[in-house]
Coordinates of C-alpha atoms and ligand atoms in Angstrom, one line a residue:
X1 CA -93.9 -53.7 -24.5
X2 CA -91.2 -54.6 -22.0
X3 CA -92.0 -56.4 -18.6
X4 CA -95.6 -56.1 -17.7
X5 CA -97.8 -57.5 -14.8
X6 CA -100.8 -59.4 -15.4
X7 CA -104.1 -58.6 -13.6
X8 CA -107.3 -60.3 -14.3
X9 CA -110.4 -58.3 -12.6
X10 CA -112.7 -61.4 -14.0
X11 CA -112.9 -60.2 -17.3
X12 CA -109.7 -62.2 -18.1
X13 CA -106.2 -61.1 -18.4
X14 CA -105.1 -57.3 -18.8
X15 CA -101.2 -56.5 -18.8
X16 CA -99.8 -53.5 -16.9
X17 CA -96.5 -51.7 -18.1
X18 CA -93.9 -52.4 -15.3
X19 CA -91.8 -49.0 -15.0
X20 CA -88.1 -49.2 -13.5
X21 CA -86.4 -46.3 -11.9
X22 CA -82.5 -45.2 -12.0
X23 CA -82.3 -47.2 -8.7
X24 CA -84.1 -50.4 -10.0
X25 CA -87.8 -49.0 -8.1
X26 CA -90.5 -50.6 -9.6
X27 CA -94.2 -49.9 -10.3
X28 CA -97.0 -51.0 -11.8
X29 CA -98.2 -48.6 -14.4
X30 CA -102.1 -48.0 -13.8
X31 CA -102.6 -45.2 -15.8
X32 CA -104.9 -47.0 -18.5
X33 CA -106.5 -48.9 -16.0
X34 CA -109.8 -47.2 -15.9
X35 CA -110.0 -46.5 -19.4
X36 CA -109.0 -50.2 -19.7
X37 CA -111.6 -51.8 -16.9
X38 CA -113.7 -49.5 -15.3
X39 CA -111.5 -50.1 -12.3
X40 CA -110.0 -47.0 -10.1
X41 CA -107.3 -48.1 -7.3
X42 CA -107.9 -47.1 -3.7
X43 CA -104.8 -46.2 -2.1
X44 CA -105.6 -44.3 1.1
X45 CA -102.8 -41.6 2.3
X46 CA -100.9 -43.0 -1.0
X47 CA -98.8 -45.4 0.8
X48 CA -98.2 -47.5 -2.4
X49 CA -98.9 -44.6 -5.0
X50 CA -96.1 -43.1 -7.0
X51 CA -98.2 -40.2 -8.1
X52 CA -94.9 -39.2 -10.7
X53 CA -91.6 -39.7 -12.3
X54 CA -89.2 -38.0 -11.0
X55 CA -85.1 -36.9 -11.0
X56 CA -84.5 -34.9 -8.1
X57 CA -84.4 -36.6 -5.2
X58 CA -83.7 -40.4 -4.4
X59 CA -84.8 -41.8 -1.1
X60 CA -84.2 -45.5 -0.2
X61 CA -86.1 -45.3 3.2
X62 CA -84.9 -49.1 4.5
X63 CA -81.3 -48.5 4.1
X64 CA -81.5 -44.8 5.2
X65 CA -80.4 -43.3 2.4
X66 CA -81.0 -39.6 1.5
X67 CA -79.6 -38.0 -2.2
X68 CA -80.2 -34.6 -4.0
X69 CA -79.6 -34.8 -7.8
X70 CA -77.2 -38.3 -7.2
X71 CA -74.9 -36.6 -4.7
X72 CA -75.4 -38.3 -1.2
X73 CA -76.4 -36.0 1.8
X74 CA -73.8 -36.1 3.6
X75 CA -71.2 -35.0 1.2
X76 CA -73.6 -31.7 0.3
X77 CA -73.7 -31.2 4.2
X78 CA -70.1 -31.7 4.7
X79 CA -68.8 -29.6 1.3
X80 CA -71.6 -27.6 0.0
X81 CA -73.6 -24.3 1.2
X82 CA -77.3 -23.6 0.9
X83 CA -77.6 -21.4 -2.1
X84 CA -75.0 -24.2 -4.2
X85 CA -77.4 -27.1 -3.1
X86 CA -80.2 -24.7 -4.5
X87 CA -79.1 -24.3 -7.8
X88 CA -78.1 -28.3 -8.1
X89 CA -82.0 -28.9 -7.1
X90 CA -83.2 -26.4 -9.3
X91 CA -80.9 -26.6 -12.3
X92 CA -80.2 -30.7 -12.2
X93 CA -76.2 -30.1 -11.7
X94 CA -73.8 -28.5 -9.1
X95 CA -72.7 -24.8 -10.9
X96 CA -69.6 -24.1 -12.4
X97 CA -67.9 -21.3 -10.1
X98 CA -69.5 -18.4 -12.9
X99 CA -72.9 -19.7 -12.5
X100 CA -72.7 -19.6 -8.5
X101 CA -71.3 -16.5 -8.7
X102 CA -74.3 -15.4 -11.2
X103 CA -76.7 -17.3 -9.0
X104 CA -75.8 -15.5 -5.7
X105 CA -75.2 -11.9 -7.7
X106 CA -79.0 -12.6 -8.6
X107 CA -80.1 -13.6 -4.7
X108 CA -78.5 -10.7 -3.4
X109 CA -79.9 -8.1 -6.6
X110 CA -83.1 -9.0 -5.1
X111 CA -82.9 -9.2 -1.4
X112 CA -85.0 -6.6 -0.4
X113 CA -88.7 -6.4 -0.5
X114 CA -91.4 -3.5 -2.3
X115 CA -91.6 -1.1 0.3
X116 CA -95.7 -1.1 0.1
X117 CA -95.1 -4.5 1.5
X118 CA -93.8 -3.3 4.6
X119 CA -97.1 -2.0 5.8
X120 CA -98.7 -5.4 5.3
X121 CA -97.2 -6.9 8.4
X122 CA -98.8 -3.8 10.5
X123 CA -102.0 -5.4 10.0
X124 CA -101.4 -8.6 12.1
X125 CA -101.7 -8.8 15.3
X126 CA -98.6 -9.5 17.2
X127 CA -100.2 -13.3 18.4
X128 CA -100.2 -13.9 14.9
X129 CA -98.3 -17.1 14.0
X130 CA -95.1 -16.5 11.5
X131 CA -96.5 -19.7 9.1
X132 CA -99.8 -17.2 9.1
X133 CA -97.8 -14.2 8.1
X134 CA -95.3 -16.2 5.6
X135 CA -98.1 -17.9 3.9
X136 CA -99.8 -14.7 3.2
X137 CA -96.9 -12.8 2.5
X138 CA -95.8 -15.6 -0.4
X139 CA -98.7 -15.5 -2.1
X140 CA -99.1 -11.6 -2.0
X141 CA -95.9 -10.9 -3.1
X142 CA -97.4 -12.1 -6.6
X143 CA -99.2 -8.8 -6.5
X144 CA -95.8 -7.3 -7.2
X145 CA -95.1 -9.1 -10.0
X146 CA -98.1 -9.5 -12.1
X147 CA -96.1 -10.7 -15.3
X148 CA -95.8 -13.8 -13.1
X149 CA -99.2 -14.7 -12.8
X150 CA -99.7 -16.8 -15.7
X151 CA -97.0 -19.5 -15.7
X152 CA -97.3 -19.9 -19.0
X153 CA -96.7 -17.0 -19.9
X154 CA -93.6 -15.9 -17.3
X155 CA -91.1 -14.7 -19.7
X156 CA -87.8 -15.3 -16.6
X157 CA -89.0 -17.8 -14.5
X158 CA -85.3 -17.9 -13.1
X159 CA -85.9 -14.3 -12.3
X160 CA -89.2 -15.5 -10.5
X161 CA -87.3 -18.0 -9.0
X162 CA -84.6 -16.2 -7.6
X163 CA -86.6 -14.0 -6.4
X164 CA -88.6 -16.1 -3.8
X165 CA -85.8 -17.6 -2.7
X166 CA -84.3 -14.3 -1.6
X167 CA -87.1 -12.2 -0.1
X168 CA -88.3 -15.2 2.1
X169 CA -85.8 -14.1 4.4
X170 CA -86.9 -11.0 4.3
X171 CA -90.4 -11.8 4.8
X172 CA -89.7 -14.6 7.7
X173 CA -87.5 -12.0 9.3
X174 CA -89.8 -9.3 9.1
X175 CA -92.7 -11.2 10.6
X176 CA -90.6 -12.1 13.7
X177 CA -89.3 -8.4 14.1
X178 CA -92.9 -7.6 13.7
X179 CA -94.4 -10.4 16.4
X180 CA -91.3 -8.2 18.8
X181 CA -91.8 -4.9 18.3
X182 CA -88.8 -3.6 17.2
X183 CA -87.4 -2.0 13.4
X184 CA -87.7 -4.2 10.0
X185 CA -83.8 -4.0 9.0
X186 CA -82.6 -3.9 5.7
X187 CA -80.6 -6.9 4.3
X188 CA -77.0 -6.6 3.8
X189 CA -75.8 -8.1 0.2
X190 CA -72.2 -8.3 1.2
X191 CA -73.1 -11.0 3.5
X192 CA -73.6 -14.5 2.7
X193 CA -77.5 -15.6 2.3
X194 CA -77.4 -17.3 5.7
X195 CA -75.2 -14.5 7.2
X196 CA -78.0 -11.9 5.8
X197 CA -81.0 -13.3 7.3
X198 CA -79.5 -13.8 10.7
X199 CA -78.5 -10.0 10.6
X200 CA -82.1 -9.4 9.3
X201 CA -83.3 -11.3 12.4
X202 CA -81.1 -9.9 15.3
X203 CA -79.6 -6.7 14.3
X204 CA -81.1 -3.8 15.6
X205 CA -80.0 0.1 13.9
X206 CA -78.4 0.8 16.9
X207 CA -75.8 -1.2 17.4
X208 CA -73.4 -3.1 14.7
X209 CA -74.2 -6.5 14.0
X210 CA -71.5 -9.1 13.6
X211 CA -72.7 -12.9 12.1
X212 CA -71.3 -15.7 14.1
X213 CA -69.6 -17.7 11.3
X214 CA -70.3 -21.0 13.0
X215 CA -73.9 -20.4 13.9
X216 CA -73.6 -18.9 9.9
X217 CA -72.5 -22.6 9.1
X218 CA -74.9 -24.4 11.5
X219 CA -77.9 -22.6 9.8
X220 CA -76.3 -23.3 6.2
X221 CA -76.3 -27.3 7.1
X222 CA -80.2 -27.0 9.0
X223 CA -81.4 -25.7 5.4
X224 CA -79.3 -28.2 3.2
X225 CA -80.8 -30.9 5.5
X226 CA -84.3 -29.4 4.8
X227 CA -83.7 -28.6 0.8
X228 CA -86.0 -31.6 -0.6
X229 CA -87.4 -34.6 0.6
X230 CA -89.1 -35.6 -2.8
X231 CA -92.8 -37.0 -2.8
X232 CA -94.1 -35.6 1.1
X233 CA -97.1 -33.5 2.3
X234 CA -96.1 -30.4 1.1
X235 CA -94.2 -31.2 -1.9
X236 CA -97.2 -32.8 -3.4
X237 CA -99.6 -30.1 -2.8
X238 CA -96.8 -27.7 -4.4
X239 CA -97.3 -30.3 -7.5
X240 CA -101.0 -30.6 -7.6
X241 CA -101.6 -27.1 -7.1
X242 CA -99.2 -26.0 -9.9
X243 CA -100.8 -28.5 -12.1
X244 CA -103.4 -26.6 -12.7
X245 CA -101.0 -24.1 -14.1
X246 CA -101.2 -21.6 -10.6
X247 CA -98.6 -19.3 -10.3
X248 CA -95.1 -20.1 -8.5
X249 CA -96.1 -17.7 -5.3
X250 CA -99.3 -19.2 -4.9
X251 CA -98.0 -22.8 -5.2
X252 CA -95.8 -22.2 -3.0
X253 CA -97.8 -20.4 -0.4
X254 CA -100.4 -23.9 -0.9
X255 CA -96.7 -25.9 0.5
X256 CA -96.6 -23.3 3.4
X257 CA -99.9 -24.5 4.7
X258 CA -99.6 -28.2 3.8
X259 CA -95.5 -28.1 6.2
X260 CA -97.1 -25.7 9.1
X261 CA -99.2 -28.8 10.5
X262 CA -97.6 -31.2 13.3
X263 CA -97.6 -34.8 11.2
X264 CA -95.3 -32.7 9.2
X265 CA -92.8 -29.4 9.5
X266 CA -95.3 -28.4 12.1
X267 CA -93.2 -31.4 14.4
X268 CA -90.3 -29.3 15.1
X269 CA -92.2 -27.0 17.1
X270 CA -94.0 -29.8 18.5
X271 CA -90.6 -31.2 19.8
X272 CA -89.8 -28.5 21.2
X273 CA -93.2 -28.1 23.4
X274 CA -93.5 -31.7 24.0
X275 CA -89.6 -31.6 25.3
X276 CA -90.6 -28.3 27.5
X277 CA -93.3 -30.5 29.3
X278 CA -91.3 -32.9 30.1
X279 CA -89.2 -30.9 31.7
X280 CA -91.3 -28.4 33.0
X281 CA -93.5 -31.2 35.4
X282 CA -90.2 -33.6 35.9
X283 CA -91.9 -36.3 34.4
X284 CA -89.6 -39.0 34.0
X285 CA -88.2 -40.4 31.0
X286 CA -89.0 -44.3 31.1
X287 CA -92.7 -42.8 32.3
X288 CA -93.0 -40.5 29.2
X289 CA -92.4 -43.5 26.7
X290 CA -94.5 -45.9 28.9
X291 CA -97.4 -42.8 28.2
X292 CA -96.2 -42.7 24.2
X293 CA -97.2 -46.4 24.1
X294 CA -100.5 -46.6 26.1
X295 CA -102.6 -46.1 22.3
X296 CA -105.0 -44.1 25.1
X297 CA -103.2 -41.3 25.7
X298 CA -103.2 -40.0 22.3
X299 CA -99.5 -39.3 22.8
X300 CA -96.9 -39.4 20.4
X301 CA -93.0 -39.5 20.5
X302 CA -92.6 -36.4 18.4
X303 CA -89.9 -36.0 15.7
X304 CA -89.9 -39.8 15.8
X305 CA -91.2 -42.5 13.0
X306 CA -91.3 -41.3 9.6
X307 CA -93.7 -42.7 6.6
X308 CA -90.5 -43.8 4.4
X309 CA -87.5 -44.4 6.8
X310 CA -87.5 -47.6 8.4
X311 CA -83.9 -47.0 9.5
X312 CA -81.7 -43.9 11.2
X313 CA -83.3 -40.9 8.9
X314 CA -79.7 -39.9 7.5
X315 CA -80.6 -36.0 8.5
X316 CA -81.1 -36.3 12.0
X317 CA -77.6 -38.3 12.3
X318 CA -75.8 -35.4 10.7
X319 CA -77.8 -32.6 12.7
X320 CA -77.3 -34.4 16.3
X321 CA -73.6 -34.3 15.5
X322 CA -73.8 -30.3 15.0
X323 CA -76.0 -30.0 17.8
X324 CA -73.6 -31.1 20.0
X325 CA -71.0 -28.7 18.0
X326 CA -73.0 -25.6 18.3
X327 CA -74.0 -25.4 21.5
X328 CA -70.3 -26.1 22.6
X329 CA -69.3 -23.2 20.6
X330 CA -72.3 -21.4 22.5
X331 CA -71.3 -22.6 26.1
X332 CA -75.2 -23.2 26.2
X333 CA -76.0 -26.4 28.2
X334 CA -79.4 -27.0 27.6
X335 CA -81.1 -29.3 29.6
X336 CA -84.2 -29.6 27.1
X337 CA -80.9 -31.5 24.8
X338 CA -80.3 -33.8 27.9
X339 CA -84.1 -34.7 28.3
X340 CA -83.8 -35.7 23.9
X341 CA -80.9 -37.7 24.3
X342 CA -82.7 -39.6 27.2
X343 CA -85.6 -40.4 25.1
X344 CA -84.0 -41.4 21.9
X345 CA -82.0 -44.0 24.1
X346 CA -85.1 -45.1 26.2
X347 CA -86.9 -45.0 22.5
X348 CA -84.3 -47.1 20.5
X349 CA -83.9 -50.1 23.2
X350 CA -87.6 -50.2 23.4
X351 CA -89.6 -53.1 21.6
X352 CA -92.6 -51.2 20.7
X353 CA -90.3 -48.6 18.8
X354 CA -87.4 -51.7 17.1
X355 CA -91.0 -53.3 16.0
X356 CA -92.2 -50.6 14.3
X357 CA -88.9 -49.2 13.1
X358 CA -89.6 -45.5 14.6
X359 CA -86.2 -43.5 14.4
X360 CA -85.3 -39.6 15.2
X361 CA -86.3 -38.0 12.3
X362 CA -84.9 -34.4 10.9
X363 CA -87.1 -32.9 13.5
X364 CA -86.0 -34.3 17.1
X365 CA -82.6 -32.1 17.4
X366 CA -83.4 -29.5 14.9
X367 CA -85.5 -27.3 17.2
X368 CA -82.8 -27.5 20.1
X369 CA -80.7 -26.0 17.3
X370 CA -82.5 -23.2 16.3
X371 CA -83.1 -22.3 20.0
X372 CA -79.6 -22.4 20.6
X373 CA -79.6 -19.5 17.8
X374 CA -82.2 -17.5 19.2
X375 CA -84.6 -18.4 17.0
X376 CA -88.2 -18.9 19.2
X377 CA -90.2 -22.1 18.7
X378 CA -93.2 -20.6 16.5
X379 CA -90.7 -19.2 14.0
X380 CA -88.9 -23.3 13.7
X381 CA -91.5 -24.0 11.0
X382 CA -90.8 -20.9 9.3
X383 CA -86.9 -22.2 9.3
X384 CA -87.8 -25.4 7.6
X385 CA -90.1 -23.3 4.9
X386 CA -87.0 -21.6 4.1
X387 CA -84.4 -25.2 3.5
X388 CA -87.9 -26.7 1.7
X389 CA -88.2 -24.2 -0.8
X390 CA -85.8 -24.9 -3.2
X391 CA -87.1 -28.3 -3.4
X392 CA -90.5 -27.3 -3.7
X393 CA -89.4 -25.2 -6.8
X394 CA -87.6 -27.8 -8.3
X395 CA -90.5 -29.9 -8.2
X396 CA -93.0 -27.3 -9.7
X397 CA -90.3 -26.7 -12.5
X398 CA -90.2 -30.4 -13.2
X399 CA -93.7 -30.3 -13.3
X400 CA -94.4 -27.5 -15.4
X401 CA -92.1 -28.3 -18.0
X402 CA -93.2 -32.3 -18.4
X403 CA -95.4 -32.6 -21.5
X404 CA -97.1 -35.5 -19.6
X405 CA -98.4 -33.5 -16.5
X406 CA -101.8 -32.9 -16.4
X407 CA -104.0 -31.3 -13.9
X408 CA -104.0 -33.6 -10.7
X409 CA -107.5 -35.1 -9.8
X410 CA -107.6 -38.0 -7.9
X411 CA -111.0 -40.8 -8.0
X412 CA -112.9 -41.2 -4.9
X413 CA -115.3 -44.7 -4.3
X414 CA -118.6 -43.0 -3.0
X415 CA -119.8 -44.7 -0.2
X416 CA -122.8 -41.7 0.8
X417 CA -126.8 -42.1 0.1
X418 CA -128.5 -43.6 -3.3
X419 CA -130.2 -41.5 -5.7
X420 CA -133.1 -40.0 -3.7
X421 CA -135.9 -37.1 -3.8
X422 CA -135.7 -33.8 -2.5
X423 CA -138.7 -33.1 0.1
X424 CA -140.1 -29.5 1.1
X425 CA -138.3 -28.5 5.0
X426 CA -143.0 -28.4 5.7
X427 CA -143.3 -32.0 4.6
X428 CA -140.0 -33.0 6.4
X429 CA -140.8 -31.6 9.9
X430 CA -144.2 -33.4 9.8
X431 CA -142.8 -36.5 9.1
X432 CA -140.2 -36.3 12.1
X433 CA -143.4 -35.5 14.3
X434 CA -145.2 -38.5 13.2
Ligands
LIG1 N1 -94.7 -42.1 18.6 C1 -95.4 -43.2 18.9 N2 -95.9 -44.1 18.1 C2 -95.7 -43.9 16.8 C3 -95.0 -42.7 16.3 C4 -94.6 -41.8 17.3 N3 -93.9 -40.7 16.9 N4 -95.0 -42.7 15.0 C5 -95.7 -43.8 14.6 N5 -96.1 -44.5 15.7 C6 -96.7 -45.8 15.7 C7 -98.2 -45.7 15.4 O1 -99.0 -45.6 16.5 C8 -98.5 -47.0 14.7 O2 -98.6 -48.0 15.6 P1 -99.6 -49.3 15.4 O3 -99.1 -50.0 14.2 O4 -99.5 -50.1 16.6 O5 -101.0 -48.7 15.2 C9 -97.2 -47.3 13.9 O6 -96.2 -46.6 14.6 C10 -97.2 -46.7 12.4 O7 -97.6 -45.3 12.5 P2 -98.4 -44.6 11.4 O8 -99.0 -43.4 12.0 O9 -99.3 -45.5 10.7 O10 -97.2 -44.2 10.4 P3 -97.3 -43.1 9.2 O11 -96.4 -43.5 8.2 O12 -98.8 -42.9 8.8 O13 -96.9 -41.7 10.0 C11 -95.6 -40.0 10.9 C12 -95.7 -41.2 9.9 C13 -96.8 -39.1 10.7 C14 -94.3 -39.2 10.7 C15 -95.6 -40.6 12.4 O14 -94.5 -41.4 12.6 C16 -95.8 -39.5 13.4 O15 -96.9 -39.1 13.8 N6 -94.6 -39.0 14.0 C17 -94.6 -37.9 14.9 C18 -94.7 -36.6 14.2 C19 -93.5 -36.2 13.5 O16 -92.4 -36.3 14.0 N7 -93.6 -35.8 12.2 C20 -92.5 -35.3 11.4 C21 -92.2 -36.3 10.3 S1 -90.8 -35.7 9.3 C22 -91.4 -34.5 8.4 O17 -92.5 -34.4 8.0 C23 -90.5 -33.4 8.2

């Protein structure tokens, strides 16, 4: 055995693998423990839990540090596109220029969606919320696909795969067309995958579309930003809900629910609304962060502080720089931007946020973004669905094909009533009278 820890629960000394990752992380290894002991660990919100190994994405939280496969962020942001960073999280390596061309031959071969499909979305209302409609849509698209339904039996996962990735945009689309009232458009293959859902979002058959290419590559660098983020809420239900070998669609559609709430990709909408408030009833800046730390008011700073980074959250650096770019090339002077800008200053020279190391994270410009674009606010969480899902796929691969992976089940220390004795409802009423 190499380097262990010792730990001695009175019942003298046990010793406990010590497991080092690729970037020198370390971890106890508990996984005998109960066998062991008796023992569980309790690790609330698993702050200190590394529920697996894994090779995809590398996070070093203190120094702000963000990498997909090895290759920093800011180089995929700066160099790469959306559907290249997709195959590096899903295949483990940037492809040769064959294999991207493969890769997006396949994406575009399966663009469109089963025409039955279409009448789906006539059955919402048009209140309904696109995360409703996407989640849905997800996991009935398995009904389509029926050799799919037993992972362990899906002959082309990569044909699974490829699929997903390239009718979500038709799916998001449609569910926004839907929520407007106006004609589901067809996706157009010679366009680039980022080019073919913003035509599949504002064209209308009347009149010829033409794709801004530097919204095109504004969109392209929102969904690298939003490709993986290893270990977080949604990523982890996508793992625990595969492992118990469910299907891709239905893991996936699981990770839909877990991103839509506000702690998580639910925060970009939040921003937005929280951002609209403050401008809506003037409420002053200093005032709004004076209300953010009164513990009373229930109010946080949202698309601030972030469970791992303790430092700038490397994302939100690179998307306030093409904020600014994009709504230059727009002539749009937003004064929602203005009223962001404000509050990261006031946030960042303020004691209660240096103390507990609360940075911008990917959410705080992200929404002023996509609202430069056109996109509405209840459709930003659908936005970040589409960057996450590569990532999620990656991880449900990774997790399929590891022999160790066995279905997730966490322990629980019961804390409800002793053993007692059922009573008839007759016998229990007359006792409360008495
Ligand atoms: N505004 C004000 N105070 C905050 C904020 C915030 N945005 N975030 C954390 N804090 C404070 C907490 O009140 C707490 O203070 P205390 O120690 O005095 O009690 C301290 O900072 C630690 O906060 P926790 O909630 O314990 O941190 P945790 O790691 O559990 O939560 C989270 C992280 C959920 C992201 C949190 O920072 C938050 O709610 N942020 C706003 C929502 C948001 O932007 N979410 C998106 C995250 S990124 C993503 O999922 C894509």
């Amino acid at each position: 055995m190499g380097e262990t820890a010792v730990l001695d629960l009175g019942n003298g000394p046990i010793r406990l693998p010590i497991i080092t990752g690729t970037e020198s992380e370390r971890a106890v290894d508990v996984r005998n423990l109960r066998s062991q002991t008796g023992f569980v660990t309790l690790d609330p919100a698993y702050v200190n839990t590394a529920s697996t190994e894994s090779s995809i994405t590398f996070i070093d939280g203190e120094k702000g540090i963000l990498r997909y496969r090895g290759y920093p962020i800011e180089e995929l942001a700066e160099n790469s596109t959306f559907v290249e960073t997709a195959y590096l999280l899903i295949h483990g390596e940037l492809p040769t220029a064959q294999q991207l061309q493969d890769f997006r031959h396949t994406l575009s071969r399966h663009s469109m969606i089963h025409e039955d499909m279409k009448h789906f979305f006539d059955g919402f209302p048009v209140t309904a919320h696109p995360m409703a409609i996407l989640c849905a849509m997800i996991a009935t698209l398995s009904s389509f696909y029926p050799e799919a339904i037993d992972p362990t039996k899906d002959e082309d996962t990569q044909l699974t795969v490829c699929r997903l990735l390239s009718k979500v945009r038709a799916l998001a689309a449609y569910a926004y067309k839907k929520s407007i009232g106006q004609p589901f458009m067809y996706p157009r293959n010679e366009l680039s995958y980022c080019g073919n859902f913003l035509q599949m979002m504002f064209a209308v058959p009347a009149e010829p579309y033409v794709v801004d290419p530097v919204v095109e590559k504004a969109l392209n660098l929102l969904l690298i930003l939003h490709a993986d983020h290893e270990q977080n809420c949604s990523t982890s239900t996508v793992r625990l809900v595969g492992s118990a070998q469910t299907n891709l669609f239905a893991s996936l559609a699981a990770g839909i629910c877990a991103l839509w709430g506000s702690l998580h990709g639910g925060a970009n909408q939040a921003v937005l609304h929280q951002l609209h408030y403050i401008h809506d009833q003037k409420i002053d800046v200093k005032k709004f962060i004076s209300m953010v730390k009164d513990k009373n008011s229930n109010v946080r700073l949202m698309g601030f502080g972030h469970r791992v980074y303790k430092n700038f959250d490397p994302r939100a650096k690179l998307i306030k720089r093409s904020c600014d770019e994009l709504l230059d090339h727009l002539g749009i002077r937003d004064p929602l931007l203005e009223i962001a800008k404000s509050l990261e200053e006031a946030a960042l020279a303020d004691q209660f946020f240096v103390d507990r190391k609360l940075y911008p994270n990917v959410d705080f410009y992200s929404g002023i973004m996509y609202r430069a674009m056109g996109i509405p606010t209840n459709m930003f969480t659908v936005m970040f669905a589409i960057g996450r899902l590569p990532g999620w796929i990656a991880h449900w691969l990774e997790m399929k094909n590891d022999p160790e992976t066995r279905i997730g089940r966490p322990r629980q220390i019961y804390t409800g009533a002793n053993l007692r004795h059922y009573v008839p409802v007759r016998e229990r009423t007359a006792a409360l009278q008495h």
